[in-house]
């Protein structure tokens, strides 16, 4: 796992807007804001916007991640640098059984599903801190994509691809030095 450079929220005019597809607990959104702002050094705006879900696949009983990204473009907030959506719904991509989230590399839209981040999903007892940490890791990963970062082969980097919760838990919220530098460069351009 890697540490992150601490820093104050920047004075940039744009913010990262947070919205949800369907209701998502306010306290989780608040804790994600507190976790994300020092890493991206951009203010998180909790817009409170609750959007209707899109991209339902009745056969799979899941929503198509890219349909949600398309929805985010429809509700695009002009002053937002990026838009991050949370949802309790289960998501998939055409070539994957499920996804923890999806984002556009280079921005602006990202979506994270909370569904498979709760220990209860795997038959374990509830554990709010673990759930909140997983949500933070997945939000950092997807937002990292929106700032142009691609998947990372270095162990422990938050930009490693994960399709199992154990892999997500192993990588943690920190960027490797290469990706931290790439993110800092992207933030300077944002
Ligand atoms: Zn990814
Ligand atoms: Zn990396």
Short mmCIF file of C-alpha atoms and ligand atoms in Angstrom, two decimals:
data_model
loop_
_atom_site.label_atom_id
_atom_site.label_comp_id
_atom_site.label_asym_id
_atom_site.label_seq_id
_atom_site.Cartn_x
_atom_site.Cartn_y
_atom_site.Cartn_z
CA UNK A 1 0.00 0.00 0.00
CA UNK A 2 1.20 3.53 -0.71
CA UNK A 3 0.74 6.73 1.25
CA UNK A 4 -0.84 9.78 -0.30
CA UNK A 5 0.40 13.32 -0.32
CA UNK A 6 -1.72 15.39 2.01
CA UNK A 7 -2.96 18.72 0.73
CA UNK A 8 -5.65 21.31 1.17
CA UNK A 9 -8.62 21.51 -1.15
CA UNK A 10 -7.58 23.69 -4.06
CA UNK A 11 -9.19 26.96 -4.95
CA UNK A 12 -10.08 25.74 -8.44
CA UNK A 13 -13.50 26.94 -9.51
CA UNK A 14 -14.69 23.50 -10.65
CA UNK A 15 -15.62 20.75 -8.24
CA UNK A 16 -16.23 17.04 -8.44
CA UNK A 17 -20.01 16.72 -8.32
CA UNK A 18 -21.44 13.72 -6.51
CA UNK A 19 -24.83 12.39 -7.53
CA UNK A 20 -26.60 9.05 -7.08
CA UNK A 21 -28.65 6.65 -9.15
CA UNK A 22 -31.40 5.81 -6.69
CA UNK A 23 -30.99 6.74 -3.02
CA UNK A 24 -27.58 6.45 -1.30
CA UNK A 25 -27.03 7.14 2.41
CA UNK A 26 -26.03 10.74 3.14
CA UNK A 27 -23.47 9.78 5.79
CA UNK A 28 -21.60 7.62 3.28
CA UNK A 29 -21.50 10.52 0.82
CA UNK A 30 -20.14 12.78 3.58
CA UNK A 31 -17.43 10.29 4.52
CA UNK A 32 -16.45 9.85 0.86
CA UNK A 33 -16.17 13.59 0.48
CA UNK A 34 -13.84 13.72 3.49
CA UNK A 35 -11.74 10.90 2.03
CA UNK A 36 -11.59 12.12 -1.57
CA UNK A 37 -10.89 15.83 -1.14
CA UNK A 38 -7.36 15.47 0.29
CA UNK A 39 -6.42 12.98 -2.44
CA UNK A 40 -7.70 14.93 -5.44
CA UNK A 41 -7.35 18.39 -3.83
CA UNK A 42 -10.59 19.42 -5.47
CA UNK A 43 -13.81 20.21 -3.61
CA UNK A 44 -16.49 17.53 -3.70
CA UNK A 45 -19.99 18.97 -4.14
CA UNK A 46 -22.69 16.75 -2.68
CA UNK A 47 -25.44 17.83 -5.04
CA UNK A 48 -28.12 15.62 -3.49
CA UNK A 49 -29.27 14.81 -7.02
CA UNK A 50 -30.96 11.40 -7.17
CA UNK A 51 -31.22 10.19 -10.77
CA UNK A 52 -33.41 7.39 -12.10
CA UNK A 53 -31.50 4.24 -13.04
CA UNK A 54 -31.04 3.35 -16.70
CA UNK A 55 -29.76 0.37 -18.66
CA UNK A 56 -31.73 -2.42 -16.93
CA UNK A 57 -31.09 -5.91 -18.31
CA UNK A 58 -33.95 -8.17 -17.16
CA UNK A 59 -32.13 -11.36 -18.09
CA UNK A 60 -29.05 -10.47 -16.08
CA UNK A 61 -30.95 -8.57 -13.36
CA UNK A 62 -28.26 -5.89 -13.58
CA UNK A 63 -27.76 -2.41 -14.99
CA UNK A 64 -25.31 -1.64 -17.81
CA UNK A 65 -22.57 0.62 -16.47
CA UNK A 66 -22.09 2.52 -19.70
CA UNK A 67 -25.80 3.38 -19.86
CA UNK A 68 -25.36 5.14 -16.51
CA UNK A 69 -22.31 7.01 -17.79
CA UNK A 70 -24.41 8.19 -20.73
CA UNK A 71 -27.07 9.40 -18.29
CA UNK A 72 -24.43 11.42 -16.43
CA UNK A 73 -23.70 13.32 -19.62
CA UNK A 74 -27.38 14.24 -19.85
CA UNK A 75 -27.36 15.80 -16.38
CA UNK A 76 -23.89 17.26 -16.75
CA UNK A 77 -23.26 20.16 -14.39
CA UNK A 78 -21.39 22.74 -16.44
CA UNK A 79 -19.27 24.02 -13.57
CA UNK A 80 -18.25 20.54 -12.42
CA UNK A 81 -14.84 19.19 -13.43
CA UNK A 82 -16.01 15.62 -12.99
CA UNK A 83 -19.20 13.87 -11.99
CA UNK A 84 -19.10 10.83 -9.70
CA UNK A 85 -22.26 8.77 -9.27
CA UNK A 86 -22.93 6.24 -6.53
CA UNK A 87 -25.56 3.54 -6.73
CA UNK A 88 -26.82 0.56 -4.74
CA UNK A 89 -27.63 -1.20 -8.03
CA UNK A 90 -25.57 -4.09 -9.39
CA UNK A 91 -23.69 -3.15 -12.56
CA UNK A 92 -22.20 -5.07 -15.46
CA UNK A 93 -20.20 -4.44 -18.61
CA UNK A 94 -20.72 -6.42 -21.78
CA UNK A 95 -17.63 -8.58 -21.26
CA UNK A 96 -17.77 -8.86 -17.45
CA UNK A 97 -20.20 -10.62 -15.08
CA UNK A 98 -20.23 -7.57 -12.86
CA UNK A 99 -18.22 -4.41 -12.24
CA UNK A 100 -17.49 -2.45 -9.07
CA UNK A 101 -17.59 0.69 -11.16
CA UNK A 102 -16.89 2.23 -14.53
CA UNK A 103 -15.42 5.49 -15.75
CA UNK A 104 -14.38 7.33 -18.87
CA UNK A 105 -10.59 7.51 -19.14
CA UNK A 106 -9.84 11.22 -19.36
CA UNK A 107 -13.27 12.08 -17.94
CA UNK A 108 -15.70 13.39 -17.13
CA UNK A 109 -18.06 10.68 -15.79
CA UNK A 110 -17.64 7.85 -13.28
CA UNK A 111 -20.01 5.49 -11.49
CA UNK A 112 -19.41 3.20 -8.48
CA UNK A 113 -21.72 0.41 -7.36
CA UNK A 114 -21.96 -0.14 -3.60
CA UNK A 115 -23.76 -3.44 -4.01
CA UNK A 116 -20.79 -5.81 -3.82
CA UNK A 117 -18.79 -3.74 -1.32
CA UNK A 118 -20.78 -4.73 1.76
CA UNK A 119 -19.47 -7.75 3.69
CA UNK A 120 -23.09 -8.99 3.88
CA UNK A 121 -23.03 -9.58 0.13
CA UNK A 122 -20.45 -12.34 0.77
CA UNK A 123 -22.30 -13.78 3.78
CA UNK A 124 -20.16 -11.95 6.36
CA UNK A 125 -21.47 -9.81 9.24
CA UNK A 126 -21.97 -6.08 8.56
CA UNK A 127 -18.81 -3.96 9.01
CA UNK A 128 -19.38 -0.30 8.25
CA UNK A 129 -15.72 0.79 8.33
CA UNK A 130 -14.73 -1.96 5.88
CA UNK A 131 -17.65 -1.06 3.61
CA UNK A 132 -16.77 2.65 3.71
CA UNK A 133 -13.10 1.92 2.97
CA UNK A 134 -14.03 -0.22 -0.02
CA UNK A 135 -16.31 2.52 -1.32
CA UNK A 136 -13.48 5.05 -0.97
CA UNK A 137 -11.02 2.77 -2.80
CA UNK A 138 -13.43 2.22 -5.69
CA UNK A 139 -14.25 5.95 -5.94
CA UNK A 140 -10.53 6.83 -6.03
CA UNK A 141 -9.96 4.17 -8.71
CA UNK A 142 -12.80 5.37 -10.95
CA UNK A 143 -11.98 9.05 -10.47
CA UNK A 144 -8.36 8.17 -11.26
CA UNK A 145 -9.56 6.91 -14.64
CA UNK A 146 -11.35 10.22 -15.27
CA UNK A 147 -8.01 11.98 -14.78
CA UNK A 148 -6.49 9.81 -17.49
CA UNK A 149 -4.97 7.02 -15.36
CA UNK A 150 -5.09 3.48 -16.70
CA UNK A 151 -4.76 0.17 -14.89
CA UNK A 152 -1.56 -0.46 -12.96
CA UNK A 153 0.57 -3.60 -12.68
CA UNK A 154 2.28 -2.45 -9.48
CA UNK A 155 1.04 -4.28 -6.34
CA UNK A 156 -0.82 -2.06 -3.89
CA UNK A 157 -1.64 0.74 -6.33
CA UNK A 158 -5.30 1.79 -6.22
CA UNK A 159 -5.28 1.73 -10.04
CA UNK A 160 -4.84 -2.06 -10.15
CA UNK A 161 -7.77 -3.76 -11.85
CA UNK A 162 -9.88 -5.84 -9.47
CA UNK A 163 -12.76 -8.13 -10.24
CA UNK A 164 -12.82 -9.80 -6.81
CA UNK A 165 -13.40 -8.06 -3.49
CA UNK A 166 -10.23 -9.64 -2.04
CA UNK A 167 -8.20 -7.87 -4.71
CA UNK A 168 -9.92 -4.59 -3.96
CA UNK A 169 -9.13 -5.04 -0.25
CA UNK A 170 -5.48 -5.79 -0.97
CA UNK A 171 -4.75 -2.72 -3.04
CA UNK A 172 -5.89 0.02 -0.64
CA UNK A 173 -6.52 3.70 -1.36
CA UNK A 174 -2.97 4.84 -2.28
CA UNK A 175 -1.42 5.49 -5.69
CA UNK A 176 1.99 4.11 -6.68
CA UNK A 177 4.60 6.87 -7.25
CA UNK A 178 4.14 6.72 -11.02
CA UNK A 179 0.38 7.17 -10.83
CA UNK A 180 0.57 9.79 -8.06
CA UNK A 181 2.85 11.84 -10.33
CA UNK A 182 0.56 11.31 -13.32
CA UNK A 183 -2.46 12.34 -11.25
CA UNK A 184 -0.70 15.45 -9.95
CA UNK A 185 0.17 16.42 -13.53
CA UNK A 186 -3.45 15.89 -14.62
CA UNK A 187 -4.73 17.94 -11.67
CA UNK A 188 -2.45 20.82 -12.62
CA UNK A 189 -4.05 20.78 -16.07
CA UNK A 190 -7.63 20.45 -14.74
ZN1 LIG B 1 -10.44 0.39 -13.59
ZN1 LIG B 2 -0.04 2.69 -10.23
#
